[in-house]
CSV table of C-alpha atoms in Angstrom, one decimal:
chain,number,residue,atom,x,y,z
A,47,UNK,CA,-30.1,6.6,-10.7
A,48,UNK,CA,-26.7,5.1,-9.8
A,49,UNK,CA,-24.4,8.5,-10.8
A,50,UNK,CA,-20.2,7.6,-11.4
A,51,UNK,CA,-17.9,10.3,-12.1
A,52,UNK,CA,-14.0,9.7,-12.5
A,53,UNK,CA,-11.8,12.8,-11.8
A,54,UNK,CA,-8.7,12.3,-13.6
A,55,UNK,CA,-6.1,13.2,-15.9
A,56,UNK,CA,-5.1,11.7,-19.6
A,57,UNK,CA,-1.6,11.2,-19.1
A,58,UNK,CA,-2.1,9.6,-16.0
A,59,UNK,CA,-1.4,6.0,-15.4
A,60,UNK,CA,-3.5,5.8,-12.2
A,61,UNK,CA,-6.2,6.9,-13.6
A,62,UNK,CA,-6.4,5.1,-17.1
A,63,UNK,CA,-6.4,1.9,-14.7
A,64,UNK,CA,-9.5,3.1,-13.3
A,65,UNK,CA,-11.1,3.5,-16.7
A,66,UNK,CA,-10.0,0.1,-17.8
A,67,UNK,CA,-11.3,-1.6,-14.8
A,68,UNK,CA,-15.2,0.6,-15.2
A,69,UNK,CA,-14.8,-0.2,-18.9
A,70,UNK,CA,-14.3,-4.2,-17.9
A,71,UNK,CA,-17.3,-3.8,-16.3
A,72,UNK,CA,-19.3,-2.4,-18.8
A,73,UNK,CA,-20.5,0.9,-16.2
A,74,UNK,CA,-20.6,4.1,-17.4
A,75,UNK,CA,-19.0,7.4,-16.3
A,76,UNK,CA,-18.2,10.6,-16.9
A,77,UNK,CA,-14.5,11.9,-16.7
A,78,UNK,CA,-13.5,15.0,-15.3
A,79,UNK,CA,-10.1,16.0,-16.4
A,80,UNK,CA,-8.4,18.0,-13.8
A,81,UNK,CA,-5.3,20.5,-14.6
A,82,UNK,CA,-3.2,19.4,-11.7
A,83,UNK,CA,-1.7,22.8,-12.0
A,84,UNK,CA,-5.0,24.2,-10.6
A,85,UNK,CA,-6.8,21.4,-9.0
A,86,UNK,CA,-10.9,22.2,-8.9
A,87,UNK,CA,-12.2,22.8,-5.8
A,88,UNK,CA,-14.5,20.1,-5.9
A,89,UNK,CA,-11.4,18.0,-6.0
A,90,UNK,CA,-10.2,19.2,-3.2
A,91,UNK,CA,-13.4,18.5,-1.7
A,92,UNK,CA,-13.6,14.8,-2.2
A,93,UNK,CA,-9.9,13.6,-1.6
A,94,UNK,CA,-8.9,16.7,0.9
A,95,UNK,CA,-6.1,14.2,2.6
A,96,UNK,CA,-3.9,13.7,-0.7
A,97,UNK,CA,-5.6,16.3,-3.0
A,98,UNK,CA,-4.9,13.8,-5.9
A,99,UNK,CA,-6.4,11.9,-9.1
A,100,UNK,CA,-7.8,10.0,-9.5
A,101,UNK,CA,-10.8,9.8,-7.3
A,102,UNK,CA,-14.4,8.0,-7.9
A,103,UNK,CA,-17.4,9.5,-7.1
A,104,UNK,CA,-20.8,7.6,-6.3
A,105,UNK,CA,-23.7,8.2,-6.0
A,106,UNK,CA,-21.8,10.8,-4.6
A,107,UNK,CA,-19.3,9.3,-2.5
A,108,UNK,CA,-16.0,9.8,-2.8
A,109,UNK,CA,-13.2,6.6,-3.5
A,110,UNK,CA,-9.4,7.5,-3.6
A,111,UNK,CA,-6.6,6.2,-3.9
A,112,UNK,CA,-6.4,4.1,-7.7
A,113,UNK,CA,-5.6,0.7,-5.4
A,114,UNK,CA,-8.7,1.2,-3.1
A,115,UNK,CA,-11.1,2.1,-5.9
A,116,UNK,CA,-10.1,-0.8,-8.1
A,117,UNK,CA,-11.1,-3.2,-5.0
A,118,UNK,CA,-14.0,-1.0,-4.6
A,119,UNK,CA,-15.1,-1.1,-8.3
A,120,UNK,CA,-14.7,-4.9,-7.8
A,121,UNK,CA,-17.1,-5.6,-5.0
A,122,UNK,CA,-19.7,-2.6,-6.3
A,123,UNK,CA,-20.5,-4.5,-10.0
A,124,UNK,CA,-19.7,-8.2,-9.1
A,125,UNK,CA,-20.0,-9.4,-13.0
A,126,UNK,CA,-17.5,-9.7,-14.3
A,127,UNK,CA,-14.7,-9.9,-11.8
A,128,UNK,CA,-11.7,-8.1,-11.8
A,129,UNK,CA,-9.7,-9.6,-9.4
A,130,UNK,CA,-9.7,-13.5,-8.8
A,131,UNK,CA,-11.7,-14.7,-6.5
A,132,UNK,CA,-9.9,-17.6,-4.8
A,133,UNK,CA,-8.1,-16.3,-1.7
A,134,UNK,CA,-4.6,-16.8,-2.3
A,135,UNK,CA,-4.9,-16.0,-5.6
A,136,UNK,CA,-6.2,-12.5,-4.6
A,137,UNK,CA,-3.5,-12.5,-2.0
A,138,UNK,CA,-1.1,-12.8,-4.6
A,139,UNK,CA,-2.4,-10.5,-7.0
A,140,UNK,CA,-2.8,-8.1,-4.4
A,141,UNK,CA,1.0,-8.2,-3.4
A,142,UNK,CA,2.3,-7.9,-7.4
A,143,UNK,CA,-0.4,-4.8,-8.0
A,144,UNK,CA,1.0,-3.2,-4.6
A,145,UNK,CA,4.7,-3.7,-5.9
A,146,UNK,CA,4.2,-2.3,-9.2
A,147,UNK,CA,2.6,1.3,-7.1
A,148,UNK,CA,4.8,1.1,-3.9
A,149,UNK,CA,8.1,-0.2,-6.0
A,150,UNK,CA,8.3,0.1,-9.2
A,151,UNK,CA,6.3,3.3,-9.8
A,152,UNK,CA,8.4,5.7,-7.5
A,153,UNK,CA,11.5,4.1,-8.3
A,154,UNK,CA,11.5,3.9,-12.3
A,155,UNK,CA,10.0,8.0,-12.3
A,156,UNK,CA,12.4,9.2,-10.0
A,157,UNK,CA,15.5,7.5,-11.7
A,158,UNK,CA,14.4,9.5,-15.0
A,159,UNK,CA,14.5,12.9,-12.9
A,160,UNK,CA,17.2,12.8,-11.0
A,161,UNK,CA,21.3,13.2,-11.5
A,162,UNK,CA,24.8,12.2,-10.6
A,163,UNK,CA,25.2,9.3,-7.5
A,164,UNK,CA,21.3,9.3,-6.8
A,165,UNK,CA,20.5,8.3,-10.6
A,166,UNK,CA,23.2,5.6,-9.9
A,167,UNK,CA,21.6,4.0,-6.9
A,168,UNK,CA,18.2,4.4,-9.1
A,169,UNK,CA,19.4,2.6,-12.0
A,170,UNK,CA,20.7,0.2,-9.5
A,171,UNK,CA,17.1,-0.2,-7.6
A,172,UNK,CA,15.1,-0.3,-11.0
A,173,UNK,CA,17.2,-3.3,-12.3
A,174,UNK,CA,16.8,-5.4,-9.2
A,175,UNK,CA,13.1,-4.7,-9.6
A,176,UNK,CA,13.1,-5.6,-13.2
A,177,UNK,CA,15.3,-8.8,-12.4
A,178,UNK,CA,12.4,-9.5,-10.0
A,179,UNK,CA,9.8,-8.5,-12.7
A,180,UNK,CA,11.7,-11.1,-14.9
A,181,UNK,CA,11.9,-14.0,-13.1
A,182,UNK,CA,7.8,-13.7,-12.2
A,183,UNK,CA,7.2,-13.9,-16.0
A,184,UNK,CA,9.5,-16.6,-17.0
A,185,UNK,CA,7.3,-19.3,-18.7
A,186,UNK,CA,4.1,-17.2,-18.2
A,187,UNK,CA,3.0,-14.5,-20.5
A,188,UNK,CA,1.3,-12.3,-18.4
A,189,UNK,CA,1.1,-11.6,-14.1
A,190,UNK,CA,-2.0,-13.4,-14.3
A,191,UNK,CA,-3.6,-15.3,-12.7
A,192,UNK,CA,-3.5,-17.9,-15.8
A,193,UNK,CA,-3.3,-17.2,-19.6
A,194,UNK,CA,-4.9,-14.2,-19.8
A,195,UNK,CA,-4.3,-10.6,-18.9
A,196,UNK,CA,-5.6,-9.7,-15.6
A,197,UNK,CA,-5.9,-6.6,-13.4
A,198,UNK,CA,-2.3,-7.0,-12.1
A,199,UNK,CA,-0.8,-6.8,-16.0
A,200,UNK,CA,-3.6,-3.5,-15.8
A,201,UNK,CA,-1.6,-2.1,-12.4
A,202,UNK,CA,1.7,-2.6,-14.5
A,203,UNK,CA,1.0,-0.2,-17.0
A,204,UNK,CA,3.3,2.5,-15.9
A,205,UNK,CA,6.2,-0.2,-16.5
A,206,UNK,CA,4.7,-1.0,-19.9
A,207,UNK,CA,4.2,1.7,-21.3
A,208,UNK,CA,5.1,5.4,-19.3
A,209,UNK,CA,8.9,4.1,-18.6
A,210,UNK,CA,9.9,3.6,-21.9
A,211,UNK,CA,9.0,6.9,-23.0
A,212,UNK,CA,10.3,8.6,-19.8
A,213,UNK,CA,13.3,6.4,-20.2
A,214,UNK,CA,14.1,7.3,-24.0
A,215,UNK,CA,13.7,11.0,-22.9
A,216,UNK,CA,16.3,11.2,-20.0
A,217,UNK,CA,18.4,9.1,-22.1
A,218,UNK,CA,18.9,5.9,-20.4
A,219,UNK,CA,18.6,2.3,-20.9
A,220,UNK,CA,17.4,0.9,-17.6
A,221,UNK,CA,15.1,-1.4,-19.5
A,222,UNK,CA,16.1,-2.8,-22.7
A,223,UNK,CA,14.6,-6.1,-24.6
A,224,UNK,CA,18.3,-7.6,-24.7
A,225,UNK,CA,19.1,-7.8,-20.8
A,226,UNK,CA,14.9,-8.1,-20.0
A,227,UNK,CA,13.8,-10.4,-22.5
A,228,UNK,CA,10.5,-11.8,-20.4
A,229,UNK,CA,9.2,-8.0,-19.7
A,230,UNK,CA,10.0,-6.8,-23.1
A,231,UNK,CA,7.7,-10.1,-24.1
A,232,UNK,CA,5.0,-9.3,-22.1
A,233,UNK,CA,5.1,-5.3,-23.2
A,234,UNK,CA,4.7,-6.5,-26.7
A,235,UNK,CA,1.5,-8.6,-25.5
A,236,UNK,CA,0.0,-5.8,-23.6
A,237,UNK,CA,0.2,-3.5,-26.0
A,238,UNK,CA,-1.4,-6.3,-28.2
A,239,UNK,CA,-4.6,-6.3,-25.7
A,240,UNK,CA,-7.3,-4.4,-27.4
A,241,UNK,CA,-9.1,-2.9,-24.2
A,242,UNK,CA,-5.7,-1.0,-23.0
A,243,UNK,CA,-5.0,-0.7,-26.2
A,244,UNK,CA,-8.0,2.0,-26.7
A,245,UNK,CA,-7.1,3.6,-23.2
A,246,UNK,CA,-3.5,4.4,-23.7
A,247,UNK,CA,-3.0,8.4,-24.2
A,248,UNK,CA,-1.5,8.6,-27.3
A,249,UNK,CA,2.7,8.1,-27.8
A,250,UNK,CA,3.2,11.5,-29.7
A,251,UNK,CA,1.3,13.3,-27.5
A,252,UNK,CA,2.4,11.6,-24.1
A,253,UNK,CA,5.9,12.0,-25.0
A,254,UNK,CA,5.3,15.9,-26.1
A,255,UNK,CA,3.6,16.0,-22.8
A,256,UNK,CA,6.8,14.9,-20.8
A,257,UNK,CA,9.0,16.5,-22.6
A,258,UNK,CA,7.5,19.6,-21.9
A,259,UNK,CA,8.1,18.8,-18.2
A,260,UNK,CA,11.7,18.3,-18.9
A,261,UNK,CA,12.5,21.1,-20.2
A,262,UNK,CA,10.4,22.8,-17.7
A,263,UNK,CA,12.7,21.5,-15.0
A,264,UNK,CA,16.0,22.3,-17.3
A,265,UNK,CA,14.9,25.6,-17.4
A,266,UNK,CA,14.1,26.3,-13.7
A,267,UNK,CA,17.7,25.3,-12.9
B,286,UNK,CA,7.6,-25.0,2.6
B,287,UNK,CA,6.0,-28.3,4.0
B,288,UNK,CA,4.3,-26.3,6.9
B,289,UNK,CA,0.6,-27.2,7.1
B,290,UNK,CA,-2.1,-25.7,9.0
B,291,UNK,CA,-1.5,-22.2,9.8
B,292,UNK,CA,2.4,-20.4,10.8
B,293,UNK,CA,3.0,-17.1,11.3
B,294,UNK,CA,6.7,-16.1,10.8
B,295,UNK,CA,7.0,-12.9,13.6
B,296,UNK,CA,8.7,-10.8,15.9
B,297,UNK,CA,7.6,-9.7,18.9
B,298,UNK,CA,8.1,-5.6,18.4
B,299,UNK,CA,6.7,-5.6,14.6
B,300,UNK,CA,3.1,-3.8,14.8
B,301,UNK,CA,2.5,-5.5,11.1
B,302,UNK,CA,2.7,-9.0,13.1
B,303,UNK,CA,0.7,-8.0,15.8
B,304,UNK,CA,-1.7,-7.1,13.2
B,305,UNK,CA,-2.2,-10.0,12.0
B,306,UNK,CA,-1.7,-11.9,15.7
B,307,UNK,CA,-5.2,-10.0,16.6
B,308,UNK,CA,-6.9,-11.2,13.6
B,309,UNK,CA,-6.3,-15.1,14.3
B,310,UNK,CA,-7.0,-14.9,18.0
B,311,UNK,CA,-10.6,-12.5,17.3
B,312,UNK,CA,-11.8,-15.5,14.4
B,313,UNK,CA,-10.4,-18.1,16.6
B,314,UNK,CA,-7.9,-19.5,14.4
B,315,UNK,CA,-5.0,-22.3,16.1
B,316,UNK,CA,-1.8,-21.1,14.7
B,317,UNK,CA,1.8,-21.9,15.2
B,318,UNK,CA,4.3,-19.4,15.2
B,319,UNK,CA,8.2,-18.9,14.8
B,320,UNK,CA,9.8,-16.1,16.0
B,321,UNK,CA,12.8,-14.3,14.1
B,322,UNK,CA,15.5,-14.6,16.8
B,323,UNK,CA,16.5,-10.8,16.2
B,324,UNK,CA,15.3,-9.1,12.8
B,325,UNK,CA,18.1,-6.6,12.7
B,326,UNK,CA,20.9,-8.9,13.4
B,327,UNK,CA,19.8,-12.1,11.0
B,328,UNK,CA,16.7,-13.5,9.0
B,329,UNK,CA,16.1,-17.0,9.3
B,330,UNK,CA,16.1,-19.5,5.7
B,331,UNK,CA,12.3,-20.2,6.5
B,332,UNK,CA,11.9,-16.3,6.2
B,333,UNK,CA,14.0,-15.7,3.1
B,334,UNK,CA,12.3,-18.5,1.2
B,335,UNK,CA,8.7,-17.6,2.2
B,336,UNK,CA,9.4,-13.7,1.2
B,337,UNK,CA,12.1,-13.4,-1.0
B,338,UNK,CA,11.2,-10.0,-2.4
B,339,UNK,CA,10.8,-8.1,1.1
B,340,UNK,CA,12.3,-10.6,3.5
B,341,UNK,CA,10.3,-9.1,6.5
B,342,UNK,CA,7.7,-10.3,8.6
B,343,UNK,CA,5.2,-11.0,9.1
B,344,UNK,CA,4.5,-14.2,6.8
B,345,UNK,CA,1.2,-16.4,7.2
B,346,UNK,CA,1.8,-19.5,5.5
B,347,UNK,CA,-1.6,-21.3,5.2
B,348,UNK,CA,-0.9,-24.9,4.2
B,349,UNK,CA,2.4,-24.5,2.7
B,350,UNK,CA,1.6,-20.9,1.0
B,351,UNK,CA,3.3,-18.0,2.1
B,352,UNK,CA,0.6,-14.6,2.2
B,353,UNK,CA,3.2,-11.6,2.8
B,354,UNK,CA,2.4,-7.8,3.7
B,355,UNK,CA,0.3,-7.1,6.5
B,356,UNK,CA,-2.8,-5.7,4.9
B,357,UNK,CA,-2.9,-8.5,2.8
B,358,UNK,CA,-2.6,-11.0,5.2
B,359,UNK,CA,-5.8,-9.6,7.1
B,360,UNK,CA,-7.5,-9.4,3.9
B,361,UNK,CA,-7.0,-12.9,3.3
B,362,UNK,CA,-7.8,-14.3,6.9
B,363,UNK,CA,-10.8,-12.2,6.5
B,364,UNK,CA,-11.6,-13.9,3.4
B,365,UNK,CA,-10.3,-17.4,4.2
B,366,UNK,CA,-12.6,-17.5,7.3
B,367,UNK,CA,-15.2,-15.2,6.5
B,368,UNK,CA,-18.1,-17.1,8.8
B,369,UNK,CA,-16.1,-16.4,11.8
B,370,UNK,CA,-15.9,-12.6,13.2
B,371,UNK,CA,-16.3,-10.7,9.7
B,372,UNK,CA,-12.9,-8.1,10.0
B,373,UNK,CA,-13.8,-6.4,6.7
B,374,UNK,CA,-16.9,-3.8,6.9
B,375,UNK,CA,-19.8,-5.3,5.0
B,376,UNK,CA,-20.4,-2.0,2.5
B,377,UNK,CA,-18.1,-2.1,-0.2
B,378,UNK,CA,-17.7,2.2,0.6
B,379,UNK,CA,-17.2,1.5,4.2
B,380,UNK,CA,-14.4,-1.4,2.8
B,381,UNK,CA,-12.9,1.5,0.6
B,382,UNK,CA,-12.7,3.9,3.8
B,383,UNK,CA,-11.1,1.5,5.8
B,384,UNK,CA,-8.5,0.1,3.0
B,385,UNK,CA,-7.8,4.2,2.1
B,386,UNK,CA,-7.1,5.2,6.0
B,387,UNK,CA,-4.9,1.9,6.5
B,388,UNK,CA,-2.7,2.8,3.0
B,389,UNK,CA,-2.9,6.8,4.2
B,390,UNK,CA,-1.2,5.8,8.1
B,391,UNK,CA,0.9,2.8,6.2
B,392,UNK,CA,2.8,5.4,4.1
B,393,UNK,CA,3.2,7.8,6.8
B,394,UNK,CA,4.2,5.8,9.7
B,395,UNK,CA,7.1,4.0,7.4
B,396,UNK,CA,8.7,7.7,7.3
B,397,UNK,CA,7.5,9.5,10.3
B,398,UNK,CA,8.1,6.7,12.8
B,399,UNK,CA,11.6,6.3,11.9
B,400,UNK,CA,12.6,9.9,12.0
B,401,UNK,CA,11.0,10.3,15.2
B,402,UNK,CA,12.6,7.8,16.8
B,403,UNK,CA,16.1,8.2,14.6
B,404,UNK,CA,16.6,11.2,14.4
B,405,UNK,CA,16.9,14.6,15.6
B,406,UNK,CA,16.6,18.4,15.6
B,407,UNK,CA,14.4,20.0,12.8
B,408,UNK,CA,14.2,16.7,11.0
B,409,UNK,CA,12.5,15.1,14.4
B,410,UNK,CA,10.7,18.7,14.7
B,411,UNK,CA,8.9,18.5,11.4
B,412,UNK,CA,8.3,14.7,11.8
B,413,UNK,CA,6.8,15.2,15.2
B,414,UNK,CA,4.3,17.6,13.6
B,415,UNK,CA,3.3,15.3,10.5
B,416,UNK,CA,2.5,12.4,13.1
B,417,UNK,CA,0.6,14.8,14.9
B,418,UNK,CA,-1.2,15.9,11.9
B,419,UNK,CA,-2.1,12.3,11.0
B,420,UNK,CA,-3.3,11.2,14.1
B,421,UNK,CA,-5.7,14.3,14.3
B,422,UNK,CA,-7.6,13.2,10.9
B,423,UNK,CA,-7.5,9.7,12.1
B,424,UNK,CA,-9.5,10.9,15.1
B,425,UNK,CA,-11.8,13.4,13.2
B,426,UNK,CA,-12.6,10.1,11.5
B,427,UNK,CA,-13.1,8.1,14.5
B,428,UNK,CA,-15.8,10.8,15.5
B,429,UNK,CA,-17.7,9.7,18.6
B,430,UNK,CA,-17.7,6.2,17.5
B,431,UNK,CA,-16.4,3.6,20.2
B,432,UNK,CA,-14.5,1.4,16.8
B,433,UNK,CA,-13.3,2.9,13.5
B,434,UNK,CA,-15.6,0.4,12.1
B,435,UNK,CA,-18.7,1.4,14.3
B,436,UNK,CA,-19.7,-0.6,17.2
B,437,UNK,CA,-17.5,-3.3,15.6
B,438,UNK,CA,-14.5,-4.1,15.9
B,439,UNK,CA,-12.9,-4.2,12.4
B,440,UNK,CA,-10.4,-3.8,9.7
B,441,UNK,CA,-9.1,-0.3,10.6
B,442,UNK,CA,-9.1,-0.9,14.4
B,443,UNK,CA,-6.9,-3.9,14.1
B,444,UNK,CA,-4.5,-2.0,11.4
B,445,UNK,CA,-3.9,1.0,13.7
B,446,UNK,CA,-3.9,-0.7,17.3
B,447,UNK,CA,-0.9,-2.1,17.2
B,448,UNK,CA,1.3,1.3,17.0
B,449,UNK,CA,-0.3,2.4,20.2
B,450,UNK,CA,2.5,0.5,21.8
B,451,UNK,CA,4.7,2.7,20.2
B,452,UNK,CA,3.5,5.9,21.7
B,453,UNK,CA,5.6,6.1,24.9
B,454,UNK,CA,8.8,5.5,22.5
B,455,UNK,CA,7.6,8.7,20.6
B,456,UNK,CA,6.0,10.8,23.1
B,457,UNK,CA,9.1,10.0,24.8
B,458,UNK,CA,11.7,11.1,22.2
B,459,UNK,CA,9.6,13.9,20.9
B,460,UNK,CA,8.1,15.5,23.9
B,461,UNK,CA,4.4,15.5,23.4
B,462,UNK,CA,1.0,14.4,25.1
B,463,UNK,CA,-1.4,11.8,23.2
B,464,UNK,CA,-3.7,12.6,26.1
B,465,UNK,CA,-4.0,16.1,25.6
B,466,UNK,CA,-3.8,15.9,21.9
B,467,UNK,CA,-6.2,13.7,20.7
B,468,UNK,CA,-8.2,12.4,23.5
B,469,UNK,CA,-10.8,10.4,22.2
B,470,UNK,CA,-8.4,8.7,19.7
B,471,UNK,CA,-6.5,7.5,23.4
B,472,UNK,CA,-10.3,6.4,24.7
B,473,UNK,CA,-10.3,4.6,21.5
B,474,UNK,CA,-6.7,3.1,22.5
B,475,UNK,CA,-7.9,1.9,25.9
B,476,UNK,CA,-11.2,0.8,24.8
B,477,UNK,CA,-9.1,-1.8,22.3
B,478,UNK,CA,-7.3,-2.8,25.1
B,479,UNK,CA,-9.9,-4.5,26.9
B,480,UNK,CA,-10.5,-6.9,24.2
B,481,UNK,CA,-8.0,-10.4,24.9
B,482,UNK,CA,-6.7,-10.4,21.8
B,483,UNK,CA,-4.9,-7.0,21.9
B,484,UNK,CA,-3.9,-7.3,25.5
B,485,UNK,CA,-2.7,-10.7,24.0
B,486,UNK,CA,-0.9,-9.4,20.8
B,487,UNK,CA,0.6,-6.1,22.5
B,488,UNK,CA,3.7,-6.4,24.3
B,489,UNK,CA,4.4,-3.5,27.2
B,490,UNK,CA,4.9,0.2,26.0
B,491,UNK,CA,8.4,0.5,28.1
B,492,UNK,CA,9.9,-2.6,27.2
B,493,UNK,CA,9.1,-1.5,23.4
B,494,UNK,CA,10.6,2.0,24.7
B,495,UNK,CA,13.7,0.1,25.9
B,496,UNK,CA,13.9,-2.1,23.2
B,497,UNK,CA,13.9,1.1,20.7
B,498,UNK,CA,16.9,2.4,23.0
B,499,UNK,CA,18.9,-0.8,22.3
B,500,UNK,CA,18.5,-0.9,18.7
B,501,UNK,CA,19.7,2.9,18.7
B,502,UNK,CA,22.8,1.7,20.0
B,503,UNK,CA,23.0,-1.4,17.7
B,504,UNK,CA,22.5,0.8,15.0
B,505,UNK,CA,25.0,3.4,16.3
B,506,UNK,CA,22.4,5.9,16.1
B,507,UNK,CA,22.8,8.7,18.8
């Protein structure tokens, strides 16, 4: 019988993708939630390169990397699909889910950590990617493709929904509704979708969560 | 963009290009291409309209639509023309594999490459080491296998190929041995090398060498 385990953690973005995208699907799984601060050994044993969540297991088999396992989670349980299916608009989905991770993500957490002249340059960066971000979503609701929410909106979560609670808590105002007014639209409609809706971790205890880690890092200085 | 047919924006030293060069020539696939005259001095219009967000090459544009990103692009010749010479592995685990090992050397190489080449001292030091490391699990995956992919040529071959012409430049700079260090992975090099379209696609190791030199001194990097 076809086995699926999803090693994770609750306050991660990465991984809440991968639960949306197995819910979508309708497969079921059981999640393992790791303490990052004393990763299991089996863990370590299926993603030994990066030692990171989330990964999928298989049957056994070990998927990492949230990207490569949302392609893989695609092409393992056809119905429904995921991602679109017409080339270019997989192409182009591709390219927006891979900016949100390889741009956006770094960018908008490291600006709420850091100080002085490198904050600067990172409120600098995260506004040209929110400019970008902007002009995508002017006169469409979502990152599509088309009228609905897809898997690329899914891949934005971080921006959605993480950010503005990081933000609030390091006391800056990278993104606001006024100078973003297309993002803040389509944060209010995916908060609206039911399905992420039911996999966000809860705001009290995601921001108690962070805050923690601020004051962890206030403290070790 | 009113280019029909197939165009691939390039430049002749950019691995991510040649990637994609080596995909079209193994399916067969006419192309044209326009090369950037010099991608550190200028970027042409053509470029900065069909990628706006990265401005870099390469760029397929497939009947007037611009695909951008490397990885993509092979993804979506793969799935474009999907009857001729399958690139992608035909498991969706053995996909995942592939995919993870082309995102693992992606994010490394963007770093690593630069400092070994750019820089110096401790900084090239502990560079030189991580590349080393890399390249090590790449050929514990590689195993006895003549491809990444098997006894096909595939996805993952045609991803990592490309960078072999960048070997001399760091062997060069930071004073190692491929040949000693991972010797099949270098069995794996020249056994790509006998297929036409990565002789094709790869330019000479010593004019890339001499190339990096001059963009060193462009760059006024010592």
């Amino acid at each position: 019988m076809a086995e699926v385990k999803l090693f994770g953690t609750w306050f991660s973005p990465f991984s809440r993708r991968i639960e949306i995208a197995l819910k979508l699907k309708g497969v079921e799984y059981e999640f393992i939630e790791e303490d990052l601060s004393n990763k299991s050994p089996l863990l370590l044993k299926y993603n030994p390169v990066h030692k990171k969540i989330p990964v999928l297991l298989h049957n056994g088999k070990p998927i990492c990397e949230s990207f490569v396992i949302l392609e893989y989670i695609d092409e393992t349980w056809e119905c429904p699909s995921i991602w679109p299916r017409d080339p270019y608009e997989r192409a182009t989905a591709r390219f927006w889910a891979k900016f949100f991770d390889e741009k956006c993500v770094p960018a908008m957490w490291k600006v709420c950590w850091s100080k002085g002249e490198e904050q600067e340059k990172l409120k600098e960066e995260c506004t040209q990617l929110l400019k970008i971000l902007e002009s995508v979503l002017s006169g469409n609701k979502f990152f599509g493709p088309g009228e609905n929410i897809g898997m690329v909106d899914v891949t934005g979560n971080f921006v959605a929904y993480w950010f503005g609670i990081l933000q609030e808590l390091a006391g800056l105002h990278v993104f606001t509704k006024e100078k973003f007014p297309n993002v803040g639209e389509w944060i209010d409609e995916f908060h609206n979708c039911s399905i992420i809706k039911e996999n966000l971790p809860p705001k009290d205890k995601l921001t108690a969560h962070l805050q923690a880690r601020f004051q962890a890092v206030a403290a070790s200085k | 963009m009113e280019e029909e047919g197939v165009v691939l924006l390039e430049f002749w030293s950019s691995p991510y290009v040649m990637r994609v060069k080596i995909a079209l020539e193994e399916k067969g696939i006419q192309f044209l291409y326009k090369e950037e005259e010099n991608i550190f001095l200028g970027k042409s219009p053509l470029l900065l309209e069909a990628n706006p967000i990265y401005k870099k090459v390469p760029v397929l544009i497939h009947n007037g639509k611009p695909i951008c990103e490397s990885h993509n692009i092979l993804e979506y010749i793969d799935q474009v023309w999907k009857d001729k010479f399958p690139i992608l592995p035909h498991h969706p685990y053995e996909r995942a594999r592939s995919r993870f090992w082309i995102d693992f050397f992606d994010k490394m190489i963007y770093d690593i490459g630069r400092r070994m080449w750019a820089s110096k001292g401790e900084d090239q030091e502990d560079a030189k080491q991580e590349f080393l490391k890399s390249l090590k699990l790449l050929e514990e995956e590689l195993g006895d296998k003549p491809y990444f992919g098997g006894g096909q040529f595939g996805l993952l071959d045609i991803a990592l190929i490309p960078f072999s012409c960048r070997f001399y430049t760091y062997e060069t700079f930071c004073k190692f041995n491929l040949e000693k260090i991972c010797p099949n992975l270098m069995k794996w090099v020249n056994k790509c090398n006998e297929r036409e379209s990565v002789s094709k696609a790869l330019p000479n190791p010593y004019k890339v060498y001499d190339f990096g030199l001059e963009v060193k001194k462009m760059l006024g990097i010592e």
